[in-house]
Structures are given as C-alpha cells and as structure tokens.
CSV table of C-alpha atoms and ligand atoms in Angstrom, one decimal:
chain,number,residue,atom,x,y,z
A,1121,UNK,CA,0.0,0.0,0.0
A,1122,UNK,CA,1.1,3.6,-0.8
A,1123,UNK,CA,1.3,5.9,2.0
A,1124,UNK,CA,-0.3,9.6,1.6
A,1125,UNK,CA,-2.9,12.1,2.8
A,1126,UNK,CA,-5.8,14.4,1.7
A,1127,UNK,CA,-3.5,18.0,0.9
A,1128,UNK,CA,-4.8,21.5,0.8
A,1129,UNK,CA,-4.8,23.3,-2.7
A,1130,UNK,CA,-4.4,26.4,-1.1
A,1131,UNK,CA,-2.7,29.0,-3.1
A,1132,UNK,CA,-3.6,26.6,-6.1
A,1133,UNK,CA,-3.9,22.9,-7.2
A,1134,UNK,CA,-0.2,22.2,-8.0
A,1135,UNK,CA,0.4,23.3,-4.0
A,1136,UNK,CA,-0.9,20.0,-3.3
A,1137,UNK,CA,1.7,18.4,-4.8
A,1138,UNK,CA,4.6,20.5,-2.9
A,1139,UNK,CA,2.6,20.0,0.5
A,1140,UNK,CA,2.7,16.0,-0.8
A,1141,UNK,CA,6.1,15.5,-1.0
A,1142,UNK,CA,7.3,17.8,2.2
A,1143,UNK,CA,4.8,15.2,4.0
A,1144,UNK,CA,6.8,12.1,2.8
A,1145,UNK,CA,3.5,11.4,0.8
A,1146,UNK,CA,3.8,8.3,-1.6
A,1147,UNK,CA,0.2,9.4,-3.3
A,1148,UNK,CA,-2.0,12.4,-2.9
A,1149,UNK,CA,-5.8,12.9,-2.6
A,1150,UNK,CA,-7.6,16.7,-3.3
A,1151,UNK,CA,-10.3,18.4,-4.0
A,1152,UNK,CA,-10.5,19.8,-7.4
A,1153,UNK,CA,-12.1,23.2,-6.1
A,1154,UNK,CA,-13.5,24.5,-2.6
A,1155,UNK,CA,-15.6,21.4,-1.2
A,1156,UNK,CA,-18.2,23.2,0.3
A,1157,UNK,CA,-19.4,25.5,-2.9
A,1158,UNK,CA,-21.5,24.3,-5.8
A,1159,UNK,CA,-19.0,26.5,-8.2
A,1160,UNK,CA,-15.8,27.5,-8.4
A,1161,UNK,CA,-13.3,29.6,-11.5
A,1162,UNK,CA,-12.5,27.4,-14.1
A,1163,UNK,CA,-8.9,26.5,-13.7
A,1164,UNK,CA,-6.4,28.4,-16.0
A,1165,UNK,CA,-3.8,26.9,-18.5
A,1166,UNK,CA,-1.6,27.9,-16.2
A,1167,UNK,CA,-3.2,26.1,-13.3
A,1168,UNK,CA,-3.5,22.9,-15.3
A,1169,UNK,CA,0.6,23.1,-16.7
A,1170,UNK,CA,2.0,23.0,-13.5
A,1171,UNK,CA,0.4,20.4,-11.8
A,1172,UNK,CA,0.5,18.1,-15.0
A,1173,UNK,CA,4.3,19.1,-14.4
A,1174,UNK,CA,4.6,18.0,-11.1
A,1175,UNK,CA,2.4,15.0,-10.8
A,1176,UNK,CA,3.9,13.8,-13.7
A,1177,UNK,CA,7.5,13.4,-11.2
A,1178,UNK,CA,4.9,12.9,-8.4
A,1179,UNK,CA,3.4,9.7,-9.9
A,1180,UNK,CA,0.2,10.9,-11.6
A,1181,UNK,CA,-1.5,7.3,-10.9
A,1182,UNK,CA,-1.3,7.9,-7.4
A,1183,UNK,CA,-3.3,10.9,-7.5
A,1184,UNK,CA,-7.3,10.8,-6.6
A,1185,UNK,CA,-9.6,13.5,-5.9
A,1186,UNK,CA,-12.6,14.2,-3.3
A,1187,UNK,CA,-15.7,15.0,-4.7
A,1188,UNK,CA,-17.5,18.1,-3.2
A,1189,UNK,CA,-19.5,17.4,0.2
A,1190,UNK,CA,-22.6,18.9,-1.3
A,1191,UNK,CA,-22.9,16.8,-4.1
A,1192,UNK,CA,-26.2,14.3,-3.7
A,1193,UNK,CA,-26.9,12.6,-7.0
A,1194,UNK,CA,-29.6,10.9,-5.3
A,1195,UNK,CA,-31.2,13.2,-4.1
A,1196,UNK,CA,-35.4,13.5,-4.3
A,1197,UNK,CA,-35.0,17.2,-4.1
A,1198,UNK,CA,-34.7,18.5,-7.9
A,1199,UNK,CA,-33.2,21.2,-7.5
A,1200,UNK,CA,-30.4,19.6,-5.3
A,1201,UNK,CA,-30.6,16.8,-8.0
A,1202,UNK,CA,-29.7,19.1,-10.5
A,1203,UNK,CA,-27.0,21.2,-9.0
A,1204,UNK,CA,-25.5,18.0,-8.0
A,1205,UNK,CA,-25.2,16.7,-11.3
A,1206,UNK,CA,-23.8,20.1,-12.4
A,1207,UNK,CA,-21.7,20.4,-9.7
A,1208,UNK,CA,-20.4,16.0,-10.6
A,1209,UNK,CA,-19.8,17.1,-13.9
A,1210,UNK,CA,-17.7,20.1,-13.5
A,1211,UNK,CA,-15.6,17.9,-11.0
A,1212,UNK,CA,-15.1,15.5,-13.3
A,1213,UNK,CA,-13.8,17.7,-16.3
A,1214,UNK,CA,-11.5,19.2,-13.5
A,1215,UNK,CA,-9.8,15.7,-13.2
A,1216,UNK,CA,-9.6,15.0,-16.5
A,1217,UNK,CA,-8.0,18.4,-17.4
A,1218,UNK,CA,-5.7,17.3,-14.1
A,1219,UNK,CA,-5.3,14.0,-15.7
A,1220,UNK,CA,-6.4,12.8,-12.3
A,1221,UNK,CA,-7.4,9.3,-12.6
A,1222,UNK,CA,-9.7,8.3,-9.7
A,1223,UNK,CA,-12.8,10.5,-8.3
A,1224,UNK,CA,-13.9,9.4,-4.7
A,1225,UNK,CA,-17.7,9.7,-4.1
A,1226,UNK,CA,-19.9,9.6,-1.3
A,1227,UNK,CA,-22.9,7.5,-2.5
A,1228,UNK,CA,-25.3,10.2,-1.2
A,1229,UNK,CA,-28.7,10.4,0.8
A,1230,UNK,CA,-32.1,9.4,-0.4
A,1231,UNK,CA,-33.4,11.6,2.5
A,1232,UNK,CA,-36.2,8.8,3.9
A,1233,UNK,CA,-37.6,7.8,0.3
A,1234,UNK,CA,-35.6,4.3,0.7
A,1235,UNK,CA,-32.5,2.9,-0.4
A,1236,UNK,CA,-33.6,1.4,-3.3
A,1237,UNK,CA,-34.9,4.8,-4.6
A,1238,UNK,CA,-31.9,6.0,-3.4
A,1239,UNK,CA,-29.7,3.3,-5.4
A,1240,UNK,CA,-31.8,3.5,-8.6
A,1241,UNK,CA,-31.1,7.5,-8.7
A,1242,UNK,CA,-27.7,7.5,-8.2
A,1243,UNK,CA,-27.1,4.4,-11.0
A,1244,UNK,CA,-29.7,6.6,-13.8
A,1245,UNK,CA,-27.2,9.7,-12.8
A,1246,UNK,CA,-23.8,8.1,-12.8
A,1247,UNK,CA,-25.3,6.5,-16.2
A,1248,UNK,CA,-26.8,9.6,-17.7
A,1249,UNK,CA,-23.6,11.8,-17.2
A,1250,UNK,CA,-21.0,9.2,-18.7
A,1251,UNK,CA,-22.9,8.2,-21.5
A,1252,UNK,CA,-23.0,12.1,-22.2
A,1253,UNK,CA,-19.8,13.2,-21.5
A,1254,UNK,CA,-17.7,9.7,-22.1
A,1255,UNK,CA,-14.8,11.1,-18.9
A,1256,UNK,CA,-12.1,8.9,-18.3
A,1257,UNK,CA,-11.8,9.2,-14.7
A,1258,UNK,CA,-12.9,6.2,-12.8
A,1259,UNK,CA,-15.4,7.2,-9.8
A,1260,UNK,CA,-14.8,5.1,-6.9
A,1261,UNK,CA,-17.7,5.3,-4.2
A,1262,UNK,CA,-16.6,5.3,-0.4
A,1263,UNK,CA,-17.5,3.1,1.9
A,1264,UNK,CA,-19.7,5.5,4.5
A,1265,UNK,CA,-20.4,5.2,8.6
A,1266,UNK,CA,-24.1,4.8,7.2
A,1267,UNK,CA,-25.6,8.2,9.4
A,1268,UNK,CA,-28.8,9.7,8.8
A,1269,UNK,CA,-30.1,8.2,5.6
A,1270,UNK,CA,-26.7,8.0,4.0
A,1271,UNK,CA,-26.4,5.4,1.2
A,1272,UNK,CA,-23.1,2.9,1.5
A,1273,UNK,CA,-22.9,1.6,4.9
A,1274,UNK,CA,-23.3,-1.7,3.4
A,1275,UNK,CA,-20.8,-3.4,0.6
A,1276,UNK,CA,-23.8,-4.6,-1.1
A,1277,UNK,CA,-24.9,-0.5,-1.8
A,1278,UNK,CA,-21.7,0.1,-3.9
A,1279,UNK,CA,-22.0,-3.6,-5.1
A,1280,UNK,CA,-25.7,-3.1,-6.6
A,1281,UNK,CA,-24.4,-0.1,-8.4
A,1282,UNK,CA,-21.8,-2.0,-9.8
A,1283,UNK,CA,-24.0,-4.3,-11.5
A,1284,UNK,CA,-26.6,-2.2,-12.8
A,1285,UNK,CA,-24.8,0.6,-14.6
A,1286,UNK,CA,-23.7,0.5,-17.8
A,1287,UNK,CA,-20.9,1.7,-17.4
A,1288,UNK,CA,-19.4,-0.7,-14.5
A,1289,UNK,CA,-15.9,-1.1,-15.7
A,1290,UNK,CA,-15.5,2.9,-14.7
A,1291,UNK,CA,-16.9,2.7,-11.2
A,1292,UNK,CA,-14.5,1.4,-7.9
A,1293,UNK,CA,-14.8,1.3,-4.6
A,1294,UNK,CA,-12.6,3.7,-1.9
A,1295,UNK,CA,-12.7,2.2,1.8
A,1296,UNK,CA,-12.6,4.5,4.7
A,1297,UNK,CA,-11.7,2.2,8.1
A,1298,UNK,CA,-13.9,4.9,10.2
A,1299,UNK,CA,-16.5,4.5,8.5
A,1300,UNK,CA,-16.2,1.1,8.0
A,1301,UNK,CA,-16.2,0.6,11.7
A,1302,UNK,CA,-18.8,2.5,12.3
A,1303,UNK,CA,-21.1,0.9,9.9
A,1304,UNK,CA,-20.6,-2.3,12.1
A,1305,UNK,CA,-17.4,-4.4,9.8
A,1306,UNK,CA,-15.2,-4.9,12.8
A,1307,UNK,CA,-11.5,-4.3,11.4
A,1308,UNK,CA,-10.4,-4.7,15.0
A,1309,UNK,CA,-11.4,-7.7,15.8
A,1310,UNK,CA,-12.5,-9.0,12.5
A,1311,UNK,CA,-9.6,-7.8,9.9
A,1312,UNK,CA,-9.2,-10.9,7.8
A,1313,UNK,CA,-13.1,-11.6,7.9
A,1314,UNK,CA,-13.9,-7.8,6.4
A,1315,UNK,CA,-10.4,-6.9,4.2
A,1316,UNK,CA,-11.6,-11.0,2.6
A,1317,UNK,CA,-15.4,-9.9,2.1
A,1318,UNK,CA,-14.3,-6.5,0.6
A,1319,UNK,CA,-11.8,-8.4,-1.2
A,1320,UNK,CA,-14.3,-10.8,-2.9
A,1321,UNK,CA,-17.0,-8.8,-3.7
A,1322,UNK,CA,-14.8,-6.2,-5.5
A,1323,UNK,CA,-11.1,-7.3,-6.2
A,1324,UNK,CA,-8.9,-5.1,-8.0
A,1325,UNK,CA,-12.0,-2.4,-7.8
A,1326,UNK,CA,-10.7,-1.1,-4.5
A,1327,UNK,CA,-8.4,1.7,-5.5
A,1328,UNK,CA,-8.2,3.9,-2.5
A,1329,UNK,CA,-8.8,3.6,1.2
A,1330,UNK,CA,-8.9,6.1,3.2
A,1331,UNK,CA,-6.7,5.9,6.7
A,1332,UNK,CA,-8.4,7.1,9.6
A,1333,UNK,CA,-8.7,6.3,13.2
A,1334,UNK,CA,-12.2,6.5,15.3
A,1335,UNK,CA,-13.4,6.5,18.8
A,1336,UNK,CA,-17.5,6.0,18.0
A,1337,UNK,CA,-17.9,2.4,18.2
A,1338,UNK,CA,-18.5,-0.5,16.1
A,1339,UNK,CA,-21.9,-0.5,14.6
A,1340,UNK,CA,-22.5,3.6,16.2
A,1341,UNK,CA,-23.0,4.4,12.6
A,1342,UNK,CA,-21.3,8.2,13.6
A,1343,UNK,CA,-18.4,9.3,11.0
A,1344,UNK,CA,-15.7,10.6,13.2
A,1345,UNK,CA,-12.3,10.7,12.4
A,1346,UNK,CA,-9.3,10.4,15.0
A,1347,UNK,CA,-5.4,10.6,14.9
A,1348,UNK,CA,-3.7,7.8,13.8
A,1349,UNK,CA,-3.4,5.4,16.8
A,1350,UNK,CA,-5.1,7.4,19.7
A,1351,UNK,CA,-8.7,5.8,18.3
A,1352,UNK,CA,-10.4,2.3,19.2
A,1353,UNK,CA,-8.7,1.3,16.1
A,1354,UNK,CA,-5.2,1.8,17.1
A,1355,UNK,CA,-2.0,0.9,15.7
A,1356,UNK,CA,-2.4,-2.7,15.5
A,1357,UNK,CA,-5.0,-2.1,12.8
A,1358,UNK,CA,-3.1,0.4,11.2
A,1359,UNK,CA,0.0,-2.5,10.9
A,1360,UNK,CA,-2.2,-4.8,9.5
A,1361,UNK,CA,-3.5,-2.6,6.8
A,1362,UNK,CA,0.0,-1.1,5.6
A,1363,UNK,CA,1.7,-4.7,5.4
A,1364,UNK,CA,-1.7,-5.9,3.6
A,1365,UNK,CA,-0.1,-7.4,0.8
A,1366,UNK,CA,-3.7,-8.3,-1.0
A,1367,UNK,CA,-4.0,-4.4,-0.4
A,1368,UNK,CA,-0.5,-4.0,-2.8
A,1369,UNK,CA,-1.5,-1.3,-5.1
A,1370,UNK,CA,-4.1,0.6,-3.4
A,1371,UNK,CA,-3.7,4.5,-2.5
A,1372,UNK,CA,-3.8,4.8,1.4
A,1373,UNK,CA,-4.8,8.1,2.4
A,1374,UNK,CA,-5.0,9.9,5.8
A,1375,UNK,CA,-7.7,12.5,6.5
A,1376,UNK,CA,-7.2,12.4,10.1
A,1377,UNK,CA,-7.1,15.6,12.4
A,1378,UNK,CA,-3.9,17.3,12.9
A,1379,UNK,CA,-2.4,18.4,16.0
A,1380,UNK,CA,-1.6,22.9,16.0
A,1381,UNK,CA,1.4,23.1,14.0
A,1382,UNK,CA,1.5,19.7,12.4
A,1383,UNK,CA,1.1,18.7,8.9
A,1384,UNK,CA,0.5,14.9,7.6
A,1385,UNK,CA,4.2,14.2,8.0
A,1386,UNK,CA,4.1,13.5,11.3
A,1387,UNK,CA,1.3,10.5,10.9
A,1388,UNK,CA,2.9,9.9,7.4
A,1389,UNK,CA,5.8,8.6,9.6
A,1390,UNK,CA,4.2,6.7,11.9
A,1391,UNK,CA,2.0,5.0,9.3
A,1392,UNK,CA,5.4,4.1,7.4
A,1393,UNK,CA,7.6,3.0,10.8
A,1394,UNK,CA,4.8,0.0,10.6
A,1395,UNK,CA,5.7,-1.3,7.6
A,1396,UNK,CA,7.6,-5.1,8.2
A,1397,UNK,CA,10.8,-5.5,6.2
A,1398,UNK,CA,9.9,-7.5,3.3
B,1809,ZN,ZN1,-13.1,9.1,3.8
C-alpha cells in the first residue's frame, strides 16, 4: 500500500503536490475546487501546466480527488438533483484536465424515500452523465459510517451499483476504516473476515482507502475521524493494513485531524515506521 494524505490546494492545485512530498507522501488525494461550494473559476492553462508538471514526477497514478461534500446525485429534491449533477460534472472535467485518474464519491442520501430509490437515482445519474460526457476518470464510491439516511454503509450499496450501470468497468470502490467501523465491519477484531469480504465482492476495484482512526464504536454508525493510533482502532489495525499485501497497489490516504502546528508528516511517519521488512 502507498502511503499519503488528503492535501490542501491552497494557493492553487499544484500546491498539493509540494505540500505532498514535504509530508513524505507516496500518493495524494484533493479536491478539485473548494468542497463546500457548488462552483468554483474554471482552472487556468496555467493552473493545469504546472500540476501536469509536477504529478507527472509525483506519480500521476497515485493521484485521486474528493468530490464536493454537497454533491447528492440521489437526491429526491430537484433542484439539489440538478446542481448536483452540475456540480459532478464540472468535477469530473477538472480531473480530466488534471489527468487525475480516480474521483472518490460519497454514495449520497435518499433523505427517507428508501435505499432502493436512493440506489436506482444514483445508478440513472452516474449512467446519464457518462454516457454524455464519455470522462475517463474512474469514480470510486466510499465506503460511509451509514448516518442519517446515507447510502453505503453496506458493501452490497456500492455492489448493486456495480452491477446495474452501464458503465461498471469505470466505477470502484474507496474504503474508509472509520466508517467502516462505524457501519458495524469490525477491522479490529475481524480484519481478515472484512479486508476478505471487501476483497471478494470487489477485487482489483478497490483503488483507494482512506486511513483514519475513530473512537465511535463499532456499529454507532457516527463518522468521526481520530489521529492515527489514539482511536479504538489503534495501531495494530493500522500494521495490519500497511503490510496488507492483498491491499499491494491501493492509495492509502490519511484525512485524520492534525495536531496545531503539524502537517501529515508527522502521521505519514508513523503510518510508514509499521511497515515489516519484506
Ligand atoms: Zn473518507
């Protein structure tokens, strides 16, 4: 497993890239504009050149993106549908134009009309705005703590919209060990029996898996992410998961808190001082 963290594009993308590598980051996650607005500037030639540039030394295949928090493409609300799918699409060209190959996705909320509403929406979406605009980028849905009516709490969510879109062959799966927990799949006292499951339901479709300690409990179904190793999780997880080597290729990414002062190096190291010598 590659070791890296969410960066700030503060200042501009390709500053995600610099904070990357001062971190000791082996791959990268961003967002692709501010998270929490529906719009943002288009990014400029300029923009674009450079971080092309530097991912290309980076390693541009361990680059994802995180989609915008506001994005619900199942949403029963119309005019949240639509901005959403404005909002998905505008992402997605950003990664394209980034060369970014992976897009992390929360599933989304049906807001009490059901899951399988829920599911059927977001698979019509996904499949409506591909088949238009034909991207490249391969959206991988998270794994989610399963709070409020949130969609993918439950392997069989991302599973079902596997199967039913037309376009499967773009779509992957990014796992997120708080919310995993807190959707019930014990990793603490279960690893083998959940990392296997995960494993054989989607194979080389997990891309990217998301690093983050938790003190809600197993089954609490709250999303709430801790430091590495001062959660219920702990370091012992965390050993597991980095010397995983069914887990070989996949982007591991921290989106932990930070103590004042502190950047992701300082988990960055500890996540690395786990690894076993070969
Ligand atoms: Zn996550």
């Amino acid at each position: 497993m590659f070791i890296g963290a969410h960066e700030s594009i503060a200042g501009g993308v390709y500053k995600s890239i610099n904070f990357a590598i001062s971190d000791g980051d082996e791959c990268l996650q961003i967002f692709v504009k501010n998270a929490s607005r529906w719009k943002a500037k288009p990014l400029t030639v300029n923009d674009i050149n450079r971080f092309i540039e530097k991912a290309r030394i980076f390693g541009i295949d361990r680059i994802c993106a995180h989609s915008s928090y506001l994005i619900n493409l199942c949403s029963p609300r119309k005019d949240t549908e639509e901005k959403s799918i404005e909002c998905f699409i505008d992402e997605m060209s950003r990664c394209e134009q980034l060369k970014i190959p992976y897009y992390v996705m929360h599933p989304g909320s049906h807001l009490g009309e059901g899951e399988e509403y829920g599911l059927k929406k977001l698979v019509n979406n996904i499949d409506k705005i591909y088949s238009e605009y034909n991207f490249d980028v391969m959206l991988l849905l998270e794994t989610t703590a399963g709070q409020g009516t949130n969609l993918g709490y439950k392997w069989e969510h991302i599973h079902y919209v596997i199967e039913h879109s037309k376009f499967s062959e773009k779509i992957g799966i990014c796992l997120d060990s708080a919310h995993l927990y807190a959707a019930g799949y014990d990793l603490k006292n279960n690893y083998d029996e959940v990392i296997d499951l995960f494993i054989s339901k989607f194979g080389d479709k997990i891309k990217v898996f998301h690093l983050n300690d938790t003190n809600k409990n197993c089954g609490s179904r709250v999303d709430r992410h801790e430091y590495i190793g001062r959660g219920i999780l702990g370091l012992e997880f965390f050993e597991k998961v980095v010397n995983d080597k069914r887990l070989g290729g996949v982007l591991g990414v921290l989106e932990t808190p930070i103590d004042n002062d502190e950047t992701y190096k300082v988990q960055v190291e500890i996540l690395k001082s786990l690894r076993r010598e070969l």
